[in-house]
Each structure stands twice: as structure tokens, then as C-alpha cells.
PDB file of C-alpha atoms in Angstrom:
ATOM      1  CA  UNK U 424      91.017  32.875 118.728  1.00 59.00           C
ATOM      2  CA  UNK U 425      89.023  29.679 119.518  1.00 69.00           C
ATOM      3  CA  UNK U 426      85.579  29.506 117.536  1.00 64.00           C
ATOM      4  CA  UNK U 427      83.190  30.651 119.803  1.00 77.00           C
ATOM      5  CA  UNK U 428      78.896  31.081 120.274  1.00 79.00           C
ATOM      6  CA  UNK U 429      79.587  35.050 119.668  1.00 76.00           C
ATOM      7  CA  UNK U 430      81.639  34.144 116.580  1.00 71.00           C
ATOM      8  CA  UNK U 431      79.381  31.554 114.559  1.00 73.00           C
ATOM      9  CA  UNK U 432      76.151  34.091 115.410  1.00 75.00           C
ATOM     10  CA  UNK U 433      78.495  36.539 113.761  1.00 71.00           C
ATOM     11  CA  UNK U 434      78.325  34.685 110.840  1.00 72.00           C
ATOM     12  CA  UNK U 435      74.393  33.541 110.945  1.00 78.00           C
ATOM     13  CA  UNK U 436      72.827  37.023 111.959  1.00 81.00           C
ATOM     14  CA  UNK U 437      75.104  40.299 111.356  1.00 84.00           C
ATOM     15  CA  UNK U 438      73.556  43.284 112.361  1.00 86.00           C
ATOM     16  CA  UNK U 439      74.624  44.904 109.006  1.00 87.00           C
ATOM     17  CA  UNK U 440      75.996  48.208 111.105  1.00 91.00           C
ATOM     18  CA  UNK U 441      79.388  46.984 112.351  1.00 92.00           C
ATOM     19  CA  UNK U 442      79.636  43.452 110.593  1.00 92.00           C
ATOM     20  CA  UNK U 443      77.781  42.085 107.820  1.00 93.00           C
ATOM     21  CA  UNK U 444      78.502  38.682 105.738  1.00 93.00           C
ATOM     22  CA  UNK U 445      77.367  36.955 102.562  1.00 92.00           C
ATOM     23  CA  UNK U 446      77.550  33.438 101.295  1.00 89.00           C
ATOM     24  CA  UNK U 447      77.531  32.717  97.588  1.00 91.00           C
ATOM     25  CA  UNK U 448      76.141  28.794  96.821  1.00 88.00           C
ATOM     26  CA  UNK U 449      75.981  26.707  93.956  1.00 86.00           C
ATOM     27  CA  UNK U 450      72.678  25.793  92.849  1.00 79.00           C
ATOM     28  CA  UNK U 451      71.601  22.273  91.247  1.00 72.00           C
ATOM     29  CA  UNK U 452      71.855  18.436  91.351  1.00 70.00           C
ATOM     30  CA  UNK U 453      75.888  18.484  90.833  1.00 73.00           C
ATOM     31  CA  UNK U 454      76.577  20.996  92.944  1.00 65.00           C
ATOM     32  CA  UNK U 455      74.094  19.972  96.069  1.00 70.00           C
ATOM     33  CA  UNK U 456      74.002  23.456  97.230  1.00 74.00           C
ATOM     34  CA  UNK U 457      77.551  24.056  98.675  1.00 82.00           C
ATOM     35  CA  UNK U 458      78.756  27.484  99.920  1.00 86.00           C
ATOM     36  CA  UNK U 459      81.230  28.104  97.122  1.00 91.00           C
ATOM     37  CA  UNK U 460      82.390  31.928  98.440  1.00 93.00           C
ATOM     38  CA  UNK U 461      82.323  34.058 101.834  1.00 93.00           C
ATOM     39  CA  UNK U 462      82.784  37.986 101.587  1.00 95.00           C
ATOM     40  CA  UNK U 463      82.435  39.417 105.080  1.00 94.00           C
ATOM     41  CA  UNK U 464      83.419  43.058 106.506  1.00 95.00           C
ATOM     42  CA  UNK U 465      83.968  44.527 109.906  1.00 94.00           C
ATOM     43  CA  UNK U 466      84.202  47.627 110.745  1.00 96.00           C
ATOM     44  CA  UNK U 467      87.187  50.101 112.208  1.00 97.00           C
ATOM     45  CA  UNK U 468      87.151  52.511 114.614  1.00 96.00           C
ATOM     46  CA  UNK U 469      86.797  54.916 112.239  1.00 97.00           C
ATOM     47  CA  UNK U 470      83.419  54.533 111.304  1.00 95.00           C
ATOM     48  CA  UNK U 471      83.411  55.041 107.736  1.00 96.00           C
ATOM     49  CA  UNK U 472      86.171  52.202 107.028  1.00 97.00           C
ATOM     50  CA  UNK U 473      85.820  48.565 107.577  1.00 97.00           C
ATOM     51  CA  UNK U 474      87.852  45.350 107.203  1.00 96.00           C
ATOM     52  CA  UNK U 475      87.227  43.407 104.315  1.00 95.00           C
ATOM     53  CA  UNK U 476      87.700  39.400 103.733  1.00 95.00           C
ATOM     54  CA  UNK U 477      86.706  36.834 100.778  1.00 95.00           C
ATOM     55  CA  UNK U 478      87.114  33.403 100.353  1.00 94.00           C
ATOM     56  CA  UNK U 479      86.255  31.335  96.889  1.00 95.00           C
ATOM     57  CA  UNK U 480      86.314  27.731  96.120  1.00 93.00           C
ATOM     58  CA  UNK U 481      89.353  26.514  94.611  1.00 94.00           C
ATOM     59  CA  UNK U 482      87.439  25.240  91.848  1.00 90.00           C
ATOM     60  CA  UNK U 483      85.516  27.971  91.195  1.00 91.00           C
ATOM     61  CA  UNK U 484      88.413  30.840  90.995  1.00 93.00           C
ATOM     62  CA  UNK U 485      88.469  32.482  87.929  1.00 93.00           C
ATOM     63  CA  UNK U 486      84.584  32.536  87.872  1.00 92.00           C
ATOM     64  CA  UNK U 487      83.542  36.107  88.919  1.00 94.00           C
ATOM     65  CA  UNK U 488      82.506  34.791  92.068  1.00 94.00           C
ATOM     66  CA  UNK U 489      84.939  37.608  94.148  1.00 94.00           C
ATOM     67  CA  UNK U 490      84.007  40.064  91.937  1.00 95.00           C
ATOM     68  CA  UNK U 491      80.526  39.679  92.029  1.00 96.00           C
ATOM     69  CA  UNK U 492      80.740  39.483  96.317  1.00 96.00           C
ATOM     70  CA  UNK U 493      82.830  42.522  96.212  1.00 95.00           C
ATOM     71  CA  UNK U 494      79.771  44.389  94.452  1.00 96.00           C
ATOM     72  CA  UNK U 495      77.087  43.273  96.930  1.00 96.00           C
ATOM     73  CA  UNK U 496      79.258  43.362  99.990  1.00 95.00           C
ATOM     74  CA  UNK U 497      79.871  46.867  98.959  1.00 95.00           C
ATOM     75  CA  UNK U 498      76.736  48.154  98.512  1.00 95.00           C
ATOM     76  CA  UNK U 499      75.267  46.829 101.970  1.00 93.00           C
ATOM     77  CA  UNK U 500      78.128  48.405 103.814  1.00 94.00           C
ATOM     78  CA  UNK U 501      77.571  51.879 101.767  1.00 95.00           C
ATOM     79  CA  UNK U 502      73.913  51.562 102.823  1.00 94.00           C
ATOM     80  CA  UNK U 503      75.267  51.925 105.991  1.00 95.00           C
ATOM     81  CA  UNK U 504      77.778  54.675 105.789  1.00 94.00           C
ATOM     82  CA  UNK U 505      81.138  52.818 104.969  1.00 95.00           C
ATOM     83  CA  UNK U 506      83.464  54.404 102.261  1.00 91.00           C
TER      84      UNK U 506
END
């Protein structure tokens, strides 16, 4: 699938029912702000499921930084009624 309009506004403005996404940056002079992690989900057709995905930095594995997106990602999808 070719990167679309739909898809990028996807990614800037979920509606936090069916799709939601989070960005984890790096804060400070060295690190310039960069997006160092992506969790998204999407949910199934059964509503109570969803598809998760994560992405970390390569040099920033081993941090927490999954773990930590995992957590939040979580919780805004349970607010929601995902299992």
C-alpha cells in the first residue's frame, strides 16, 4: 500500500476508538528531539481485540522504550474497550 493523505492523518490525529498511535522522543541538545519509538494499534473486527505494532531506535533498544509504549498504548486502548 502506497502512503497515502488517509494514512499520514492516521498517524497525526487517531480517533482513539479504532486506531490510536504514540510517538516516544528524545529530549535535549544531543538528541534534537528525534522520534526514537512508534507504538500504534488498530482494531479487529472483533471489537474488543486490536492489532498491535512498535518500532524503537536501533540505538536505543535495550532502553525500556517498548516496554514503557506497551504500558501507555495499553491503557488508551482499555479506555476504550480493547482487551
Amino acid at each position: 500500500r502506497r502512503v497515502d493523505d488517509a494514512m499520514v492523518a492516521s498517524f497525526l490525529a487517531p480517533d482513539w476508538t479504532s486506531e490510536g498511535v504514540l510517538l516516544a522522543t528524545a529530549l535535549g541538545a544531543d538528541e534534537r528531539d528525534r522520534v526514537i519509538g512508534l507504538a500504534s494499534f488498530i482494531r479487529l473486527r472483533d471489537p474488543r481485540l486490536a492489532e498491535v505494532s512498535f518500532v524503537v531506535a536501533d540505538d536505543r533498544q535495550a532502553d525500556g522504550i517498548a516496554t514503557r509504549l506497551l504500558e501507555q498504548i495499553a491503557d488508551e486502548a482499555g479506555r476504550v474497550g480493547i482487551e
